[in-house]
mmCIF file of C-alpha atoms in Angstrom:
data_model
loop_
_atom_site.group_PDB
_atom_site.id
_atom_site.type_symbol
_atom_site.label_atom_id
_atom_site.label_comp_id
_atom_site.label_asym_id
_atom_site.label_seq_id
_atom_site.Cartn_x
_atom_site.Cartn_y
_atom_site.Cartn_z
ATOM 1 C CA MET A 1 34.612 15.474 -77.334
ATOM 2 C CA GLY A 2 34.905 15.542 -73.590
ATOM 3 C CA THR A 3 36.358 13.361 -70.990
ATOM 4 C CA SER A 4 35.021 9.359 -70.666
ATOM 5 C CA SER A 5 33.319 8.527 -68.187
ATOM 6 C CA HIS A 6 32.794 4.382 -70.092
ATOM 7 C CA SER A 7 34.929 3.230 -72.231
ATOM 8 C CA ALA A 8 31.873 0.511 -73.768
ATOM 9 C CA TYR A 9 28.222 0.392 -74.421
ATOM 10 C CA THR A 10 25.133 -2.217 -75.045
ATOM 11 C CA ALA A 11 24.663 -3.396 -78.021
ATOM 12 C CA LYS A 12 20.783 -3.838 -78.397
ATOM 13 C CA LEU A 13 20.534 -6.924 -81.610
ATOM 14 C CA THR A 14 16.942 -5.659 -82.982
ATOM 15 C CA ASP A 15 16.772 -8.460 -85.542
ATOM 16 C CA GLY A 16 17.536 -11.704 -86.794
ATOM 17 C CA PRO A 17 19.079 -14.240 -85.285
ATOM 18 C CA LEU A 18 19.413 -12.766 -82.494
ATOM 19 C CA GLU A 19 16.249 -10.699 -82.329
ATOM 20 C CA GLY A 20 15.744 -9.558 -78.627
ATOM 21 C CA LYS A 21 19.378 -10.301 -77.875
ATOM 22 C CA THR A 22 21.982 -7.804 -75.800
ATOM 23 C CA ILE A 23 26.109 -7.516 -75.648
ATOM 24 C CA ARG A 24 29.140 -4.901 -74.753
ATOM 25 C CA THR A 25 30.916 -4.100 -76.717
ATOM 26 C CA ASP A 26 34.111 -1.003 -76.774
ATOM 27 C CA PHE A 27 33.781 1.677 -78.892
ATOM 28 C CA LEU A 28 35.974 2.734 -82.026
ATOM 29 C CA GLU A 29 39.445 4.339 -80.674
ATOM 30 C CA SER A 30 38.373 7.182 -81.900
ATOM 31 C CA GLY A 31 34.973 7.279 -79.628
ATOM 32 C CA GLU A 32 32.050 5.955 -81.906
ATOM 33 C CA PRO A 33 30.194 2.871 -81.470
ATOM 34 C CA GLN A 34 31.242 0.299 -83.558
ATOM 35 C CA PRO A 35 29.534 0.290 -87.541
ATOM 36 C CA ARG A 36 29.397 -3.490 -87.588
ATOM 37 C CA LEU A 37 29.817 -6.489 -85.277
ATOM 38 C CA GLU A 38 30.645 -10.030 -86.462
ATOM 39 C CA ILE A 39 29.267 -12.428 -83.559
ATOM 40 C CA ALA A 40 30.970 -16.025 -83.059
ATOM 41 C CA ALA A 41 28.254 -19.079 -83.200
ATOM 42 C CA THR A 42 28.160 -22.374 -82.784
ATOM 43 C CA GLY A 43 30.945 -23.987 -85.783
ATOM 44 C CA ASP A 44 32.532 -22.083 -87.717
ATOM 45 C CA LYS A 45 29.478 -19.572 -87.826
ATOM 46 C CA ARG A 46 29.240 -15.627 -87.286
ATOM 47 C CA TYR A 47 26.606 -13.188 -87.366
ATOM 48 C CA VAL A 48 27.160 -9.774 -89.026
ATOM 49 C CA TYR A 49 25.169 -6.844 -87.866
ATOM 50 C CA THR A 50 25.491 -3.312 -88.663
ATOM 51 C CA ARG A 51 24.390 0.087 -87.164
ATOM 52 C CA SER A 52 21.045 1.070 -87.635
ATOM 53 C CA GLY A 53 19.679 4.658 -86.265
ATOM 54 C CA GLY A 54 18.401 3.936 -82.744
ATOM 55 C CA VAL A 55 20.978 5.525 -79.934
ATOM 56 C CA GLU A 56 20.435 6.027 -75.905
ATOM 57 C CA TYR A 57 22.305 7.954 -73.936
ATOM 58 C CA ALA A 58 21.203 7.607 -70.183
ATOM 59 C CA SER A 59 22.104 10.867 -68.688
ATOM 60 C CA GLU A 60 23.325 9.215 -64.936
ATOM 61 C CA THR A 61 26.855 8.397 -66.739
ATOM 62 C CA GLY A 62 27.959 12.223 -66.627
ATOM 63 C CA ASP A 63 29.147 11.552 -70.650
ATOM 64 C CA ALA A 64 27.061 13.242 -72.887
ATOM 65 C CA ASP A 65 29.472 12.527 -75.730
ATOM 66 C CA ARG A 66 29.179 8.612 -75.756
ATOM 67 C CA PRO A 67 25.490 6.681 -76.005
ATOM 68 C CA THR A 68 25.361 3.699 -73.648
ATOM 69 C CA ALA A 69 23.099 1.563 -76.478
ATOM 70 C CA VAL A 70 22.944 1.363 -79.754
ATOM 71 C CA ASP A 71 20.934 -0.587 -82.226
ATOM 72 C CA TYR A 72 22.005 -3.071 -85.000
ATOM 73 C CA ARG A 73 20.530 -4.869 -87.942
ATOM 74 C CA TYR A 74 21.220 -8.332 -88.747
ATOM 75 C CA VAL A 75 22.994 -8.604 -92.380
ATOM 76 C CA GLU A 76 24.102 -11.544 -92.753
ATOM 77 C CA ALA A 77 25.890 -15.093 -91.422
ATOM 78 C CA VAL A 78 29.137 -15.831 -92.985
ATOM 79 C CA PHE A 79 30.378 -19.203 -92.673
ATOM 80 C CA GLY A 80 34.403 -19.862 -92.310
#
């Protein structure tokens, strides 16, 4: 993998209770996007999202190895 010019990307939430929202998140140490996101909600609730097929690359970043945005699909709400 080449030299990275960015260490975070935009996670696009494509469905579920947070549909249409985006959040900024860090890559794994390996340089890959997170396979799963747990997003805190009110109280002790968290929404779980997993990677889906959509990946976007922006040529102006100069980093063809890492995406600038990745789609995530809703899995479940976790309490506690």
